Amino acid sequence: MLKMRLILLFLLFMGTAAFAQTDSTAKKDTSIVDELKEGVLDNIPVVSLDENDLGDGATQGVSSLLTAGRDPFYSAAQFNFSAVRFRIRGYDNDLFSTYMNGIPMDNLDNGFTPFGLWGGLNDVMRNRDISWGLRHNTFAFGDIGSNTNIDSRASRQRVQTSIGYAASNRNYNNRLMLTHSTGLSKKGWAFTLSGSRRWAEEGYVPGTFYNGYAYFVAADKRIGQNHLLSLTAFGAPTENGRQGAAVSEMLDLAGTNYYNPNWGYQNGEKRNASIGRTHQPVIILTHDFRLNNTTTLTTAAGFSFGKRSVTALDWYNSADPRPDYYRYLPSYTSTWASSTDPVQGQMLYDLMKSDINYRQINWQRLYDINRDSYATINDVNGVPGNTVSARRSRYIIEERIINTQRFNANSVINTKFGENIDFTAGASYQLQRNHYYKEIDDLLGGEFYVNVNQFAERDFPANNTVNQFDLDNPNRILKKGDQFGYDYNINISRAAAWAQGVFKFDKVDFFLAATISQTEFYREGHIRNGLFPTDSKGEGIRNQFTNYGGKGGVTYKIDGRNYVFANASYQTRSPYFENVYVSPRTRNAQQANLTSETIQTAEAGYVMNAPKFKIRLSGYYTKFEDGMDVMSFYHDTYQNFVNYAISGIDKLHFGGEFGIEAKLSPTITVNAAAALGRYYYDSKQSAVITVDNSASILGQQIIYAENFKVPSTPMEAYSLGVSYRSPKFWFISLTGNYFDQSYQSMNPLRRTWDALKFVAPGTAGYNEIFNQTKFDRQYTVDFFGGYSWKLPKDLEVNKKPTYLVFNLGVNNLLNNKDIVTGGFEQLRYDAQAATTDPIQVGKFPAKYFYAYGLNFFASITFRF
């Protein structure tokens, strides 16, 4: 069925192109040609050159290099390299900032841009101003990766009514989208409405599904010639069944790299235990004030609120229900168990390989156990004699919820001093509160659950208070929808100010910018945990950080087409709260000696912007110092959840980038891009070890991470493509991509003295424990095509130019299903066994994610 849909859509696209008719009006509408590629790239930024950048080779008054100039390298990095989760310069996502209508959109808790908040609203999110690297921009001091400003205001939208349908075999199979924009009326009003529906009963990965809606409304009012008031509101309620990483043994048993341990059959239907849900509406009010012909002041305020959550299995004093639990694998019976049985292991292997039910969650078994599990709970809610007798669930589905409220305010002034100086300054204030808690999502056939800590019960059997998650409501009986477990807030605020000057002269441009900020965050517990009654409820330490940064750069204009530039920056940034608190689920405890991370970076390069050639050749060097992290996982030796608070994380990133776009003829263009980098950890890190059931420090270790590679992104990526753009408004392109030097995420426990002290350096056993795994080199081939058909006048809607736009993108055309996009060594690790027998490293093997095989996205849009 899926192949038939792809074939039909491809034939539709090719057939329409073959019988296309054009007229003189369509031939002049070059914007339609540009839109074809925009449709294929969907949310991928497409930037263009100002006509001044074409230049004439003059030696005086040379135009400046545009920040958002079309860049052949970044175009490839954003799209061609995305299949393998390529990260530009190896930077984490928190180094790429996003603004919308004047306000910062990044989360304060981790610095990431929550793109899902406007998922499915592609039509109204296309207007973007992008600044890559350390370049200056007109809306923020900026991060070192990139800075994007999305302008979604109603008066900035294309005047249109657009109705579209898309089919895909990726996360979702179908998408409907409707958008209407009025443009600015004579009375100064503009309105935009947009909505979409995305869905799939099952996505590319078995057991996954997708159910998403999106809505958008915007209104602008121009007041006189100098004021524009804009109100924008949008949201994207989404629910999706999630994929889980898997060990190689389970991939082999399933016969596919897309094995998903998160689902199982229930009454003949696939049911996923890990469901993500998100709905966080956003409201933005923006005021543009034109003080004079050279000065504008943009002030904006925004508020977002709502939940994001994920469900998961939880259980009490029962066997692990996950089908890929290490004790259930054939290799455990054959190799790792205290009493191995290879014959029994082979029988288990044959059974799991032949019967899918043994590889997935056994929902019926969980229901049967819960229905047979009668129990009596005494002193319910701490009331003596208050007793409940009923079916106590041993297995449940819990929902881990983050309820976020975020307020942002930002004001930016842009002005000119004479002909040579552009000045920009801004100030912002951000406030975010995250409420973390859990709810009962499904009792799975039982009648109640109890709000107690089973690990504390095991460790302190004679103490009837330490096992209480909520000491003030002991032995609380839980029903569906009840809150339980942890319950706390993280409160974060940030105030910042910045200024920038850009100085433009005949042959040289340069800029200087500086910023200062104040960040505060603290934990606020809502319940007294039985293990930490004096350190779990109420406010913890208020952590405050004053950070600063500066950057500058110079561009030498050889002529109107050739430029040489160099930029540098030094800045500090506060740690994120998730890298500070040791175990926020249970208490206020945090890492000692908190410090801001330092970032030093520089870049330099050459850019050519010519009518037939666009070239970028650049290099970069970035040093990160004093980073922090906290890792939590189940530790076999301590038989509890252990927290590794890691500090002193230094990283070094350096490399080169190259991109070229050559127009060989009016219709044929060749594109090539290359990224060659090296990203290393550059320090020995310090770890402080604690356990969830105790405030004591169990130990301190040195992690020998120096010279290990930064994981889960290729350090080398290459792309070569050719495209044909017909004067009759259709195009096709074919691109090949190659990737290498991608490494697995490492477990820090295996790089400590305790893990290596009994193993001789250089031996096979030592290398098995210590060395980092490199992923195989990989390749993809991608095809894209599009066609825009201007309907005859007798078919126009309301006598407006009316178009049908077709797009088709096929990624991984050769159906390469062996592309590892991410992998990690399990943090669970039996160090005691591995030091005496290094083969024991395989007891908890690494888990992997794989890129999709052949996948497509095809769309048809009716626009008038």
Tab-separated table of N, CA and C in Angstrom, residues 721-810:
chain	number	residue	atom	x	y	z
A	721	GLY	N	25.556	17.490	-5.423
A	721	GLY	CA	24.250	17.404	-6.054
A	721	GLY	C	24.166	18.186	-7.333
A	722	VAL	N	23.207	17.820	-8.169
A	722	VAL	CA	22.946	18.532	-9.416
A	722	VAL	C	21.443	18.732	-9.522
A	723	SER	N	21.049	19.907	-9.978
A	723	SER	CA	19.622	20.198	-10.117
A	723	SER	C	19.350	20.792	-11.486
A	724	TYR	N	18.155	20.514	-11.985
A	724	TYR	CA	17.695	21.073	-13.252
A	724	TYR	C	16.435	21.873	-12.972
A	725	ARG	N	16.453	23.137	-13.356
A	725	ARG	CA	15.309	24.025	-13.134
A	725	ARG	C	14.806	24.490	-14.497
A	726	SER	N	13.641	23.986	-14.865
A	726	SER	CA	13.087	24.273	-16.187
A	726	SER	C	12.476	25.660	-16.242
A	727	PRO	N	12.554	26.336	-17.382
A	727	PRO	CA	11.856	27.619	-17.543
A	727	PRO	C	10.340	27.454	-17.508
A	728	LYS	N	9.868	26.199	-17.564
A	728	LYS	CA	8.438	25.930	-17.478
A	728	LYS	C	8.013	25.586	-16.052
A	729	PHE	N	8.831	26.002	-15.089
A	729	PHE	CA	8.465	25.994	-13.676
A	729	PHE	C	8.363	24.602	-13.057
A	730	TRP	N	9.268	23.740	-13.438
A	730	TRP	CA	9.449	22.497	-12.697
A	730	TRP	C	10.945	22.290	-12.487
A	731	PHE	N	11.285	21.537	-11.492
A	731	PHE	CA	12.695	21.260	-11.229
A	731	PHE	C	12.848	19.867	-10.638
A	732	ILE	N	14.036	19.315	-10.812
A	732	ILE	CA	14.410	18.060	-10.169
A	732	ILE	C	15.852	18.200	-9.692
A	733	SER	N	16.193	17.457	-8.664
A	733	SER	CA	17.569	17.461	-8.177
A	733	SER	C	17.911	16.086	-7.613
A	734	LEU	N	19.177	15.746	-7.697
A	734	LEU	CA	19.690	14.488	-7.171
A	734	LEU	C	20.959	14.801	-6.393
A	735	THR	N	21.020	14.332	-5.139
A	735	THR	CA	22.135	14.663	-4.261
A	735	THR	C	22.653	13.410	-3.579
A	736	GLY	N	23.980	13.255	-3.570
A	736	GLY	CA	24.616	12.174	-2.833
A	736	GLY	C	25.353	12.724	-1.623
A	737	ASN	N	25.290	12.012	-0.500
A	737	ASN	CA	25.901	12.466	0.749
A	737	ASN	C	26.720	11.331	1.370
A	738	TYR	N	27.807	11.712	2.034
A	738	TYR	CA	28.709	10.730	2.634
A	738	TYR	C	29.113	11.228	4.014
A	739	PHE	N	29.140	10.304	4.992
A	739	PHE	CA	29.382	10.691	6.386
A	739	PHE	C	30.400	9.753	7.032
A	740	ASP	N	31.228	10.327	7.906
A	740	ASP	CA	32.236	9.518	8.599
A	740	ASP	C	32.595	10.193	9.926
A	741	GLN	N	33.327	9.449	10.746
A	741	GLN	CA	33.848	9.937	12.024
A	741	GLN	C	32.723	10.303	13.003
A	742	SER	N	31.797	9.371	13.184
A	742	SER	CA	30.761	9.531	14.193
A	742	SER	C	30.987	8.488	15.279
A	743	TYR	N	30.835	8.895	16.538
A	743	TYR	CA	31.209	8.034	17.659
A	743	TYR	C	30.046	7.846	18.628
A	744	GLN	N	30.136	6.742	19.338
A	744	GLN	CA	29.120	6.364	20.315
A	744	GLN	C	29.285	7.156	21.611
A	745	SER	N	28.162	7.481	22.229
A	745	SER	CA	28.196	8.168	23.523
A	745	SER	C	28.716	7.203	24.582
A	746	MET	N	29.632	7.695	25.417
A	746	MET	CA	30.344	6.796	26.325
A	746	MET	C	29.779	6.841	27.734
A	747	ASN	N	29.984	5.742	28.435
A	747	ASN	CA	29.645	5.625	29.851
A	747	ASN	C	30.860	6.056	30.667
A	748	PRO	N	30.740	7.118	31.480
A	748	PRO	CA	31.920	7.603	32.218
A	748	PRO	C	32.457	6.590	33.228
A	749	LEU	N	31.635	5.671	33.724
A	749	LEU	CA	32.116	4.692	34.703
A	749	LEU	C	33.236	3.836	34.144
A	750	ARG	N	33.202	3.589	32.838
A	750	ARG	CA	34.207	2.729	32.218
A	750	ARG	C	35.511	3.463	31.952
A	751	ARG	N	35.577	4.726	32.271
A	751	ARG	CA	36.800	5.509	32.078
A	751	ARG	C	37.307	6.028	33.420
A	752	THR	N	37.174	5.207	34.444
A	752	THR	CA	37.650	5.555	35.779
A	752	THR	C	38.666	4.523	36.254
A	753	TRP	N	39.399	4.891	37.310
A	753	TRP	CA	40.405	3.975	37.879
A	753	TRP	C	39.747	2.705	38.406
A	754	ASP	N	38.561	2.837	39.011
A	754	ASP	CA	37.890	1.660	39.545
A	754	ASP	C	37.552	0.647	38.460
A	755	ALA	N	37.277	1.120	37.274
A	755	ALA	CA	36.927	0.212	36.183
A	755	ALA	C	38.143	-0.426	35.535
A	756	LEU	N	39.330	0.152	35.733
A	756	LEU	CA	40.509	-0.279	34.980
A	756	LEU	C	41.659	-0.790	35.838
A	757	LYS	N	41.551	-0.686	37.144
A	757	LYS	CA	42.718	-0.940	37.993
A	757	LYS	C	43.195	-2.388	37.969
A	758	PHE	N	42.319	-3.323	37.612
A	758	PHE	CA	42.733	-4.714	37.589
A	758	PHE	C	42.991	-5.238	36.179
A	759	VAL	N	43.001	-4.303	35.197
A	759	VAL	CA	43.184	-4.707	33.800
A	759	VAL	C	44.450	-4.058	33.262
A	760	ALA	N	45.281	-4.842	32.626
A	760	ALA	CA	46.560	-4.344	32.110
A	760	ALA	C	46.327	-3.437	30.909
A	761	PRO	N	46.898	-2.213	30.917
A	761	PRO	CA	46.755	-1.313	29.761
A	761	PRO	C	47.267	-1.969	28.481
A	762	GLY	N	46.549	-1.724	27.400
A	762	GLY	CA	46.957	-2.235	26.107
A	762	GLY	C	46.439	-3.612	25.786
A	763	THR	N	45.896	-4.310	26.757
A	763	THR	CA	45.363	-5.642	26.493
A	763	THR	C	44.003	-5.538	25.826
A	764	ALA	N	43.554	-6.666	25.264
A	764	ALA	CA	42.243	-6.677	24.610
A	764	ALA	C	41.136	-6.348	25.602
A	765	GLY	N	41.281	-6.849	26.833
A	765	GLY	CA	40.276	-6.563	27.844
A	765	GLY	C	40.225	-5.094	28.203
A	766	TYR	N	41.395	-4.465	28.315
A	766	TYR	CA	41.474	-3.041	28.622
A	766	TYR	C	40.811	-2.233	27.513
A	767	ASN	N	41.130	-2.578	26.272
A	767	ASN	CA	40.554	-1.850	25.142
A	767	ASN	C	39.042	-2.039	25.068
A	768	GLU	N	38.570	-3.234	25.430
A	768	GLU	CA	37.139	-3.503	25.401
A	768	GLU	C	36.403	-2.598	26.378
A	769	ILE	N	37.006	-2.348	27.525
A	769	ILE	CA	36.375	-1.500	28.533
A	769	ILE	C	36.543	-0.023	28.204
A	770	PHE	N	37.735	0.373	27.777
A	770	PHE	CA	38.109	1.782	27.731
A	770	PHE	C	37.823	2.466	26.398
A	771	ASN	N	38.069	1.801	25.283
A	771	ASN	CA	38.007	2.471	23.980
A	771	ASN	C	36.584	2.870	23.612
A	772	GLN	N	36.500	3.903	22.791
A	772	GLN	CA	35.214	4.423	22.322
A	772	GLN	C	34.885	3.839	20.960
A	773	THR	N	33.634	3.437	20.763
A	773	THR	CA	33.212	2.805	19.510
A	773	THR	C	32.965	3.845	18.428
A	774	LYS	N	33.522	3.586	17.250
A	774	LYS	CA	33.290	4.441	16.089
A	774	LYS	C	32.247	3.785	15.191
A	775	PHE	N	31.271	4.579	14.740
A	775	PHE	CA	30.256	4.064	13.844
A	775	PHE	C	30.816	3.926	12.434
A	776	ASP	N	30.232	3.026	11.662
A	776	ASP	CA	30.649	2.846	10.269
A	776	ASP	C	30.330	4.093	9.453
A	777	ARG	N	31.149	4.333	8.421
A	777	ARG	CA	30.859	5.422	7.491
A	777	ARG	C	29.589	5.099	6.719
A	778	GLN	N	28.856	6.141	6.311
A	778	GLN	CA	27.553	5.925	5.711
A	778	GLN	C	27.333	6.854	4.531
A	779	TYR	N	26.275	6.589	3.771
A	779	TYR	CA	25.952	7.367	2.582
A	779	TYR	C	24.441	7.441	2.422
A	780	THR	N	23.970	8.460	1.747
A	780	THR	CA	22.568	8.570	1.332
A	780	THR	C	22.513	9.202	-0.047
A	781	VAL	N	21.435	8.949	-0.764
A	781	VAL	CA	21.138	9.601	-2.037
A	781	VAL	C	19.711	10.119	-1.949
A	782	ASP	N	19.525	11.395	-2.306
A	782	ASP	CA	18.211	12.036	-2.161
A	782	ASP	C	17.746	12.601	-3.500
A	783	PHE	N	16.438	12.510	-3.750
A	783	PHE	CA	15.821	13.062	-4.957
A	783	PHE	C	14.750	14.065	-4.552
A	784	PHE	N	14.691	15.177	-5.288
A	784	PHE	CA	13.643	16.175	-5.057
A	784	PHE	C	13.139	16.688	-6.399
A	785	GLY	N	11.855	16.977	-6.412
A	785	GLY	CA	11.267	17.544	-7.607
A	785	GLY	C	10.065	18.382	-7.254
A	786	GLY	N	9.761	19.333	-8.124
A	786	GLY	CA	8.611	20.187	-7.882
A	786	GLY	C	8.109	20.813	-9.157
A	787	TYR	N	6.831	21.177	-9.146
A	787	TYR	CA	6.237	21.806	-10.321
A	787	TYR	C	5.141	22.760	-9.873
A	788	SER	N	5.093	23.942	-10.491
A	788	SER	CA	4.049	24.916	-10.229
A	788	SER	C	3.270	25.173	-11.521
A	789	TRP	N	1.975	24.928	-11.445
A	789	TRP	CA	1.104	25.078	-12.616
A	789	TRP	C	0.160	26.249	-12.390
A	790	LYS	N	0.284	27.265	-13.224
A	790	LYS	CA	-0.633	28.406	-13.165
A	790	LYS	C	-1.876	28.050	-13.967
A	791	LEU	N	-2.994	27.998	-13.278
A	791	LEU	CA	-4.223	27.583	-13.932
A	791	LEU	C	-4.683	28.614	-14.961
A	792	PRO	N	-5.362	28.149	-16.018
A	792	PRO	CA	-5.906	29.093	-17.003
A	792	PRO	C	-6.867	30.070	-16.334
A	793	LYS	N	-7.085	31.218	-17.016
A	793	LYS	CA	-7.901	32.275	-16.429
A	793	LYS	C	-9.330	31.824	-16.135
A	794	ASP	N	-9.865	30.910	-16.956
A	794	ASP	CA	-11.236	30.484	-16.712
A	794	ASP	C	-11.358	29.564	-15.499
A	795	LEU	N	-10.221	29.151	-14.936
A	795	LEU	CA	-10.231	28.324	-13.726
A	795	LEU	C	-9.754	29.098	-12.504
A	796	GLU	N	-9.477	30.383	-12.648
A	796	GLU	CA	-8.994	31.168	-11.522
A	796	GLU	C	-10.096	31.362	-10.474
A	797	VAL	N	-9.680	31.477	-9.219
A	797	VAL	CA	-10.601	31.709	-8.119
A	797	VAL	C	-10.683	33.207	-7.864
A	798	ASN	N	-11.878	33.762	-7.919
A	798	ASN	CA	-12.098	35.202	-7.681
A	798	ASN	C	-11.216	36.060	-8.587
A	799	LYS	N	-10.952	35.566	-9.774
A	799	LYS	CA	-10.155	36.281	-10.776
A	799	LYS	C	-8.746	36.590	-10.273
A	800	LYS	N	-8.251	35.763	-9.376
A	800	LYS	CA	-6.892	35.905	-8.866
A	800	LYS	C	-6.006	34.854	-9.533
A	801	PRO	N	-4.712	35.157	-9.727
A	801	PRO	CA	-3.799	34.117	-10.210
A	801	PRO	C	-3.864	32.899	-9.282
A	802	THR	N	-4.106	31.737	-9.848
A	802	THR	CA	-4.338	30.525	-9.075
A	802	THR	C	-3.336	29.454	-9.505
A	803	TYR	N	-2.770	28.764	-8.518
A	803	TYR	CA	-1.698	27.814	-8.807
A	803	TYR	C	-1.964	26.479	-8.131
A	804	LEU	N	-1.502	25.440	-8.791
A	804	LEU	CA	-1.353	24.129	-8.180
A	804	LEU	C	0.145	23.854	-8.083
A	805	VAL	N	0.615	23.578	-6.864
A	805	VAL	CA	2.041	23.354	-6.635
A	805	VAL	C	2.235	21.918	-6.162
A	806	PHE	N	3.114	21.186	-6.878
A	806	PHE	CA	3.404	19.796	-6.545
A	806	PHE	C	4.861	19.688	-6.081
A	807	ASN	N	5.085	18.955	-5.043
A	807	ASN	CA	6.443	18.708	-4.561
A	807	ASN	C	6.603	17.243	-4.187
A	808	LEU	N	7.767	16.711	-4.437
A	808	LEU	CA	8.081	15.340	-4.061
A	808	LEU	C	9.528	15.262	-3.611
A	809	GLY	N	9.758	14.725	-2.424
A	809	GLY	CA	11.104	14.484	-1.923
A	809	GLY	C	11.247	13.037	-1.505
A	810	VAL	N	12.275	12.392	-1.996
A	810	VAL	CA	12.565	11.001	-1.626
A	810	VAL	C	13.961	10.977	-1.019
